[in-house]
JSON list of C-alpha atoms in Angstrom, two decimals:
[
{"chain": "A", "resi": 11, "resn": "UNK", "atom": "CA", "xyz": [95.02, 129.90, 173.26]},
{"chain": "A", "resi": 12, "resn": "UNK", "atom": "CA", "xyz": [95.12, 130.42, 169.51]},
{"chain": "A", "resi": 13, "resn": "UNK", "atom": "CA", "xyz": [95.45, 127.28, 167.39]},
{"chain": "A", "resi": 14, "resn": "UNK", "atom": "CA", "xyz": [97.32, 127.22, 164.09]},
{"chain": "A", "resi": 15, "resn": "UNK", "atom": "CA", "xyz": [97.59, 124.53, 161.46]},
{"chain": "A", "resi": 16, "resn": "UNK", "atom": "CA", "xyz": [101.25, 123.69, 160.85]},
{"chain": "A", "resi": 17, "resn": "UNK", "atom": "CA", "xyz": [101.32, 125.15, 157.33]},
{"chain": "A", "resi": 18, "resn": "UNK", "atom": "CA", "xyz": [99.74, 128.41, 158.52]},
{"chain": "A", "resi": 19, "resn": "UNK", "atom": "CA", "xyz": [102.14, 128.62, 161.46]},
{"chain": "A", "resi": 20, "resn": "UNK", "atom": "CA", "xyz": [105.09, 128.19, 159.08]},
{"chain": "A", "resi": 21, "resn": "UNK", "atom": "CA", "xyz": [103.77, 130.86, 156.73]},
{"chain": "A", "resi": 22, "resn": "UNK", "atom": "CA", "xyz": [103.06, 133.31, 159.57]},
{"chain": "A", "resi": 23, "resn": "UNK", "atom": "CA", "xyz": [105.78, 132.35, 162.03]},
{"chain": "A", "resi": 24, "resn": "UNK", "atom": "CA", "xyz": [106.47, 135.97, 162.98]},
{"chain": "A", "resi": 25, "resn": "UNK", "atom": "CA", "xyz": [102.84, 136.39, 164.01]},
{"chain": "A", "resi": 26, "resn": "UNK", "atom": "CA", "xyz": [102.99, 133.18, 166.05]},
{"chain": "A", "resi": 27, "resn": "UNK", "atom": "CA", "xyz": [106.14, 134.38, 167.85]},
{"chain": "A", "resi": 28, "resn": "UNK", "atom": "CA", "xyz": [104.77, 137.90, 168.40]},
{"chain": "A", "resi": 29, "resn": "UNK", "atom": "CA", "xyz": [101.58, 136.52, 169.98]},
{"chain": "A", "resi": 30, "resn": "UNK", "atom": "CA", "xyz": [103.61, 134.18, 172.21]},
{"chain": "A", "resi": 31, "resn": "UNK", "atom": "CA", "xyz": [105.84, 137.08, 173.30]},
{"chain": "A", "resi": 32, "resn": "UNK", "atom": "CA", "xyz": [102.70, 139.10, 174.09]},
{"chain": "A", "resi": 33, "resn": "UNK", "atom": "CA", "xyz": [101.81, 136.44, 176.66]},
{"chain": "A", "resi": 34, "resn": "UNK", "atom": "CA", "xyz": [99.43, 134.20, 174.72]},
{"chain": "A", "resi": 35, "resn": "UNK", "atom": "CA", "xyz": [100.75, 130.66, 174.07]},
{"chain": "A", "resi": 36, "resn": "UNK", "atom": "CA", "xyz": [100.17, 129.46, 170.51]},
{"chain": "A", "resi": 37, "resn": "UNK", "atom": "CA", "xyz": [99.16, 125.88, 169.77]},
{"chain": "A", "resi": 38, "resn": "UNK", "atom": "CA", "xyz": [100.22, 124.28, 166.48]},
{"chain": "A", "resi": 39, "resn": "UNK", "atom": "CA", "xyz": [98.46, 121.23, 165.08]},
{"chain": "A", "resi": 40, "resn": "UNK", "atom": "CA", "xyz": [99.73, 118.60, 162.67]},
{"chain": "A", "resi": 41, "resn": "UNK", "atom": "CA", "xyz": [97.19, 116.55, 160.73]},
{"chain": "A", "resi": 42, "resn": "UNK", "atom": "CA", "xyz": [94.45, 117.97, 162.96]},
{"chain": "A", "resi": 43, "resn": "UNK", "atom": "CA", "xyz": [96.03, 116.87, 166.24]},
{"chain": "A", "resi": 44, "resn": "UNK", "atom": "CA", "xyz": [97.80, 119.16, 168.74]},
{"chain": "A", "resi": 45, "resn": "UNK", "atom": "CA", "xyz": [101.55, 118.91, 168.17]},
{"chain": "A", "resi": 46, "resn": "UNK", "atom": "CA", "xyz": [103.38, 121.74, 169.95]},
{"chain": "A", "resi": 47, "resn": "UNK", "atom": "CA", "xyz": [102.86, 124.93, 171.92]},
{"chain": "A", "resi": 48, "resn": "UNK", "atom": "CA", "xyz": [104.93, 128.04, 171.27]},
{"chain": "A", "resi": 49, "resn": "UNK", "atom": "CA", "xyz": [105.44, 130.22, 174.33]},
{"chain": "A", "resi": 50, "resn": "UNK", "atom": "CA", "xyz": [107.76, 132.99, 175.47]},
{"chain": "A", "resi": 51, "resn": "UNK", "atom": "CA", "xyz": [111.04, 131.99, 177.13]},
{"chain": "A", "resi": 52, "resn": "UNK", "atom": "CA", "xyz": [110.02, 133.86, 180.27]},
{"chain": "A", "resi": 53, "resn": "UNK", "atom": "CA", "xyz": [106.87, 131.74, 180.56]},
{"chain": "A", "resi": 54, "resn": "UNK", "atom": "CA", "xyz": [108.85, 128.54, 179.93]},
{"chain": "A", "resi": 55, "resn": "UNK", "atom": "CA", "xyz": [111.38, 129.50, 182.62]},
{"chain": "A", "resi": 56, "resn": "UNK", "atom": "CA", "xyz": [108.54, 130.27, 185.04]},
{"chain": "A", "resi": 57, "resn": "UNK", "atom": "CA", "xyz": [107.03, 126.84, 184.43]},
{"chain": "A", "resi": 58, "resn": "UNK", "atom": "CA", "xyz": [110.41, 125.17, 185.00]},
{"chain": "A", "resi": 59, "resn": "UNK", "atom": "CA", "xyz": [111.01, 127.24, 188.14]},
{"chain": "A", "resi": 60, "resn": "UNK", "atom": "CA", "xyz": [107.58, 126.34, 189.57]},
{"chain": "A", "resi": 61, "resn": "UNK", "atom": "CA", "xyz": [108.47, 122.63, 189.38]},
{"chain": "A", "resi": 62, "resn": "UNK", "atom": "CA", "xyz": [112.13, 122.44, 190.43]},
{"chain": "A", "resi": 63, "resn": "UNK", "atom": "CA", "xyz": [111.91, 118.81, 191.57]},
{"chain": "A", "resi": 64, "resn": "UNK", "atom": "CA", "xyz": [110.14, 117.50, 188.50]},
{"chain": "A", "resi": 65, "resn": "UNK", "atom": "CA", "xyz": [112.02, 114.40, 187.30]},
{"chain": "A", "resi": 66, "resn": "UNK", "atom": "CA", "xyz": [113.67, 114.44, 183.92]},
{"chain": "A", "resi": 67, "resn": "UNK", "atom": "CA", "xyz": [112.91, 111.73, 181.37]},
{"chain": "A", "resi": 68, "resn": "UNK", "atom": "CA", "xyz": [115.82, 109.48, 182.39]},
{"chain": "A", "resi": 69, "resn": "UNK", "atom": "CA", "xyz": [114.77, 109.63, 186.06]},
{"chain": "A", "resi": 70, "resn": "UNK", "atom": "CA", "xyz": [111.23, 108.82, 185.00]},
{"chain": "A", "resi": 71, "resn": "UNK", "atom": "CA", "xyz": [112.37, 105.71, 183.10]},
{"chain": "A", "resi": 72, "resn": "UNK", "atom": "CA", "xyz": [114.59, 104.56, 185.95]},
{"chain": "A", "resi": 73, "resn": "UNK", "atom": "CA", "xyz": [111.66, 104.86, 188.36]},
{"chain": "A", "resi": 74, "resn": "UNK", "atom": "CA", "xyz": [109.58, 102.28, 186.48]},
{"chain": "A", "resi": 75, "resn": "UNK", "atom": "CA", "xyz": [108.94, 99.33, 188.79]},
{"chain": "A", "resi": 76, "resn": "UNK", "atom": "CA", "xyz": [110.89, 96.21, 187.93]},
{"chain": "A", "resi": 77, "resn": "UNK", "atom": "CA", "xyz": [109.74, 92.63, 188.07]},
{"chain": "A", "resi": 78, "resn": "UNK", "atom": "CA", "xyz": [111.35, 90.53, 190.83]},
{"chain": "A", "resi": 79, "resn": "UNK", "atom": "CA", "xyz": [113.26, 88.43, 188.30]},
{"chain": "A", "resi": 80, "resn": "UNK", "atom": "CA", "xyz": [114.67, 91.34, 186.23]},
{"chain": "A", "resi": 81, "resn": "UNK", "atom": "CA", "xyz": [118.18, 90.67, 187.57]},
{"chain": "A", "resi": 82, "resn": "UNK", "atom": "CA", "xyz": [118.00, 87.06, 186.39]},
{"chain": "A", "resi": 83, "resn": "UNK", "atom": "CA", "xyz": [117.48, 87.97, 182.72]},
{"chain": "A", "resi": 84, "resn": "UNK", "atom": "CA", "xyz": [119.43, 85.72, 180.40]},
{"chain": "A", "resi": 85, "resn": "UNK", "atom": "CA", "xyz": [119.63, 85.55, 176.64]},
{"chain": "A", "resi": 86, "resn": "UNK", "atom": "CA", "xyz": [118.38, 82.35, 175.07]},
{"chain": "A", "resi": 87, "resn": "UNK", "atom": "CA", "xyz": [121.07, 80.03, 173.72]},
{"chain": "A", "resi": 88, "resn": "UNK", "atom": "CA", "xyz": [122.15, 80.55, 170.13]},
{"chain": "A", "resi": 89, "resn": "UNK", "atom": "CA", "xyz": [120.54, 78.28, 167.61]},
{"chain": "A", "resi": 90, "resn": "UNK", "atom": "CA", "xyz": [123.11, 78.87, 164.88]},
{"chain": "A", "resi": 91, "resn": "UNK", "atom": "CA", "xyz": [126.83, 79.38, 164.61]},
{"chain": "A", "resi": 92, "resn": "UNK", "atom": "CA", "xyz": [127.56, 83.06, 164.00]},
{"chain": "A", "resi": 93, "resn": "UNK", "atom": "CA", "xyz": [131.36, 82.75, 163.74]},
{"chain": "A", "resi": 94, "resn": "UNK", "atom": "CA", "xyz": [132.88, 84.19, 160.55]},
{"chain": "A", "resi": 95, "resn": "UNK", "atom": "CA", "xyz": [133.28, 81.80, 157.65]},
{"chain": "A", "resi": 96, "resn": "UNK", "atom": "CA", "xyz": [136.65, 81.14, 156.03]},
{"chain": "A", "resi": 97, "resn": "UNK", "atom": "CA", "xyz": [137.24, 82.67, 152.63]},
{"chain": "A", "resi": 98, "resn": "UNK", "atom": "CA", "xyz": [140.05, 81.69, 150.25]},
{"chain": "A", "resi": 99, "resn": "UNK", "atom": "CA", "xyz": [141.70, 84.57, 148.41]}
]
């Protein structure tokens, strides 16, 4: 996999896309750390098709185990009065 710095990838975006369409995913880094991978739509669809039961992000969050007392959560009592103040016009 070819790695591009973000600035170089922006300047040569057509080359990045052409290489991805040719079947070679292109990695782009930001501040020296991997940020994204550019790949052809056909490859992306294949990856999605190979994992049809993969949970989406919301399902992943909902699957997080809960503490036994999660249903008993209560807000602490207010320590100040937040009602609107009266203003004379």
